[in-house]
CSV table of C-alpha atoms and ligand atoms in Angstrom, one decimal:
chain,number,residue,atom,x,y,z
X,149,UNK,CA,-24.9,26.1,-12.3
X,150,UNK,CA,-23.8,25.2,-9.5
X,151,UNK,CA,-24.0,26.8,-5.7
X,152,UNK,CA,-22.4,26.0,-2.3
X,153,UNK,CA,-23.7,27.2,0.9
X,154,UNK,CA,-22.5,26.8,4.4
X,155,UNK,CA,-23.8,27.7,8.2
X,156,UNK,CA,-23.5,27.2,11.6
X,157,UNK,CA,-25.6,27.9,14.7
X,158,UNK,CA,-24.3,27.7,18.7
X,159,UNK,CA,-26.0,25.1,20.5
X,160,UNK,CA,-27.2,25.8,24.2
X,161,UNK,CA,-29.3,23.7,26.7
X,162,UNK,CA,-33.0,24.2,26.7
X,163,UNK,CA,-33.3,25.9,23.0
X,164,UNK,CA,-35.2,24.0,20.2
X,165,UNK,CA,-33.4,22.1,17.4
X,166,UNK,CA,-34.8,22.2,13.9
X,167,UNK,CA,-32.9,20.6,11.2
X,168,UNK,CA,-34.1,20.5,7.5
X,169,UNK,CA,-37.5,21.9,8.6
X,170,UNK,CA,-37.9,18.7,10.8
X,171,UNK,CA,-38.1,19.0,15.2
X,172,UNK,CA,-35.1,17.2,16.5
X,173,UNK,CA,-35.8,15.6,20.1
X,174,UNK,CA,-32.6,16.9,21.5
X,175,UNK,CA,-31.0,18.4,25.0
X,176,UNK,CA,-29.3,21.0,23.3
X,177,UNK,CA,-31.0,23.7,20.3
X,178,UNK,CA,-29.7,26.3,18.4
X,179,UNK,CA,-29.2,30.3,19.2
X,180,UNK,CA,-30.3,32.2,16.4
X,181,UNK,CA,-32.6,35.0,15.5
X,182,UNK,CA,-34.8,32.5,13.2
X,183,UNK,CA,-35.3,28.9,14.1
X,184,UNK,CA,-31.8,28.3,13.8
X,185,UNK,CA,-32.1,25.5,10.9
X,186,UNK,CA,-28.4,25.4,9.6
X,187,UNK,CA,-29.5,22.9,7.0
X,188,UNK,CA,-32.1,25.2,5.6
X,189,UNK,CA,-29.7,28.4,5.9
X,190,UNK,CA,-27.3,26.3,4.1
X,191,UNK,CA,-29.4,25.4,1.4
X,192,UNK,CA,-31.1,28.9,0.8
X,193,UNK,CA,-27.4,30.2,0.4
X,194,UNK,CA,-26.6,27.4,-2.2
X,195,UNK,CA,-29.6,28.4,-4.4
X,196,UNK,CA,-29.1,32.2,-4.0
X,197,UNK,CA,-25.3,31.2,-4.9
X,198,UNK,CA,-26.1,29.3,-7.9
X,199,UNK,CA,-28.2,32.0,-9.1
X,200,UNK,CA,-25.9,34.8,-8.4
X,201,UNK,CA,-28.8,36.6,-6.3
X,202,UNK,CA,-26.5,37.4,-3.3
X,203,UNK,CA,-26.7,35.5,0.2
X,204,UNK,CA,-29.5,34.6,3.2
X,205,UNK,CA,-28.1,37.7,5.4
X,206,UNK,CA,-28.8,40.2,2.4
X,207,UNK,CA,-32.2,38.7,1.7
X,208,UNK,CA,-32.9,38.1,5.7
X,209,UNK,CA,-31.2,40.4,7.8
X,210,UNK,CA,-30.7,39.1,11.3
X,211,UNK,CA,-31.6,42.6,12.5
X,212,UNK,CA,-34.7,42.7,11.0
X,213,UNK,CA,-37.5,42.1,13.8
X,214,UNK,CA,-40.0,40.3,11.2
X,215,UNK,CA,-37.4,37.3,11.0
X,216,UNK,CA,-37.2,37.0,14.9
X,217,UNK,CA,-38.2,33.2,15.5
X,218,UNK,CA,-39.0,32.8,11.8
X,219,UNK,CA,-39.5,29.3,10.4
X,220,UNK,CA,-36.7,28.6,8.1
X,221,UNK,CA,-39.2,27.3,5.3
X,222,UNK,CA,-40.2,31.0,4.7
X,223,UNK,CA,-36.6,31.6,3.6
X,224,UNK,CA,-36.6,28.8,1.6
X,225,UNK,CA,-39.8,29.0,0.1
X,226,UNK,CA,-38.6,33.1,-0.9
X,227,UNK,CA,-35.4,31.4,-2.5
X,228,UNK,CA,-37.4,28.9,-4.8
X,229,UNK,CA,-39.8,32.1,-5.8
X,230,UNK,CA,-36.8,34.1,-6.3
X,231,UNK,CA,-35.4,31.9,-8.4
X,232,UNK,CA,-38.3,31.2,-10.3
X,233,UNK,CA,-38.8,34.8,-11.3
X,234,UNK,CA,-35.0,34.8,-12.8
X,235,UNK,CA,-35.8,31.9,-14.8
X,236,UNK,CA,-34.1,29.0,-12.2
X,237,UNK,CA,-35.4,25.9,-10.7
X,238,UNK,CA,-33.6,23.5,-8.6
X,239,UNK,CA,-32.1,20.0,-10.3
X,240,UNK,CA,-30.7,18.5,-7.2
X,241,UNK,CA,-29.5,19.1,-3.6
X,242,UNK,CA,-26.7,17.5,-1.6
X,243,UNK,CA,-26.4,18.2,2.0
X,244,UNK,CA,-24.2,17.5,4.9
X,245,UNK,CA,-24.8,17.9,8.4
X,246,UNK,CA,-22.1,18.2,10.8
X,247,UNK,CA,-23.8,17.2,14.5
X,248,UNK,CA,-22.1,15.2,17.2
X,249,UNK,CA,-25.5,14.3,18.7
X,250,UNK,CA,-27.9,13.0,18.8
X,251,UNK,CA,-27.8,10.7,15.6
X,252,UNK,CA,-30.2,12.2,13.0
X,253,UNK,CA,-30.6,9.0,10.6
X,254,UNK,CA,-34.2,8.6,12.4
X,255,UNK,CA,-34.9,12.0,10.9
X,256,UNK,CA,-33.4,11.9,7.6
X,257,UNK,CA,-36.1,10.6,5.5
X,258,UNK,CA,-38.7,13.4,7.2
X,259,UNK,CA,-35.9,16.2,6.2
X,260,UNK,CA,-35.5,14.7,2.4
X,261,UNK,CA,-39.2,14.7,1.8
X,262,UNK,CA,-39.8,18.3,3.3
X,263,UNK,CA,-36.8,19.6,1.3
X,264,UNK,CA,-38.2,18.1,-1.6
X,265,UNK,CA,-41.6,19.2,-1.2
X,266,UNK,CA,-40.3,22.7,-0.5
X,267,UNK,CA,-38.1,22.5,-3.4
X,268,UNK,CA,-40.6,21.0,-5.8
X,269,UNK,CA,-38.0,18.3,-6.6
X,270,UNK,CA,-38.6,14.5,-6.3
X,271,UNK,CA,-37.2,13.0,-3.2
X,272,UNK,CA,-34.3,11.1,-5.0
X,273,UNK,CA,-33.1,14.5,-6.2
X,274,UNK,CA,-32.4,15.5,-2.3
X,275,UNK,CA,-29.6,14.0,-0.6
X,276,UNK,CA,-29.5,14.5,3.5
X,277,UNK,CA,-26.0,13.2,5.0
X,278,UNK,CA,-24.8,13.5,8.6
X,279,UNK,CA,-21.3,13.0,10.5
X,280,UNK,CA,-20.0,14.0,13.8
X,281,UNK,CA,-17.0,15.8,14.1
X,282,UNK,CA,-15.3,13.0,15.9
X,283,UNK,CA,-15.4,14.8,19.1
X,284,UNK,CA,-13.0,17.7,18.1
X,285,UNK,CA,-13.6,21.3,17.3
X,286,UNK,CA,-16.8,23.2,17.8
X,287,UNK,CA,-18.9,20.5,16.7
X,288,UNK,CA,-17.2,17.9,18.0
X,289,UNK,CA,-17.7,19.7,21.6
X,290,UNK,CA,-21.3,20.2,20.9
X,291,UNK,CA,-20.7,24.1,21.1
X,292,UNK,CA,-22.5,24.2,17.4
X,293,UNK,CA,-24.0,22.7,14.6
X,294,UNK,CA,-22.8,23.1,11.2
X,295,UNK,CA,-24.3,22.2,7.6
X,296,UNK,CA,-23.0,22.2,4.0
X,297,UNK,CA,-25.0,22.1,0.8
X,298,UNK,CA,-24.6,22.0,-2.6
X,299,UNK,CA,-26.8,22.6,-5.2
X,300,UNK,CA,-27.4,22.4,-8.9
X,301,UNK,CA,-29.9,24.9,-10.8
X,302,UNK,CA,-31.1,24.8,-14.3
X,303,UNK,CA,-32.9,27.3,-16.7
X,304,UNK,CA,-36.9,26.9,-16.5
V,123,MG,MG1,-28.2,30.4,9.9
């Protein structure tokens, strides 16, 4: 089965930027209830979607104080456990990040390794791609960062 996920967070000076579970050196960071990791949020939604298990907002409401500044790894770990309880495991994950700056090439490998580890997948089954938004739209104006994710899951 296949699932799709998408997430956006606003960017602001002085906030921290965490993407794919990795701290990114950037003057701009995400405004969010959690750590604002759009990659892991899109990934969680893709996993929930593939298994027909709702979305991240249902499992982790942004009104719940327990998730204030929560590391998004917690959400992903929960998603993997929930999938397992329903008899599924991820097969592969493909992510596209839309971020104007900074360049994330130096961080891609670490993101892939982190996601592979959290999802119990080999490195080769996790893809992290990135593009700018050609300086147009909210992402191009550095007002926000977005991520899209597609994943496949199979029965255990
Ligand atoms: Mg989010």
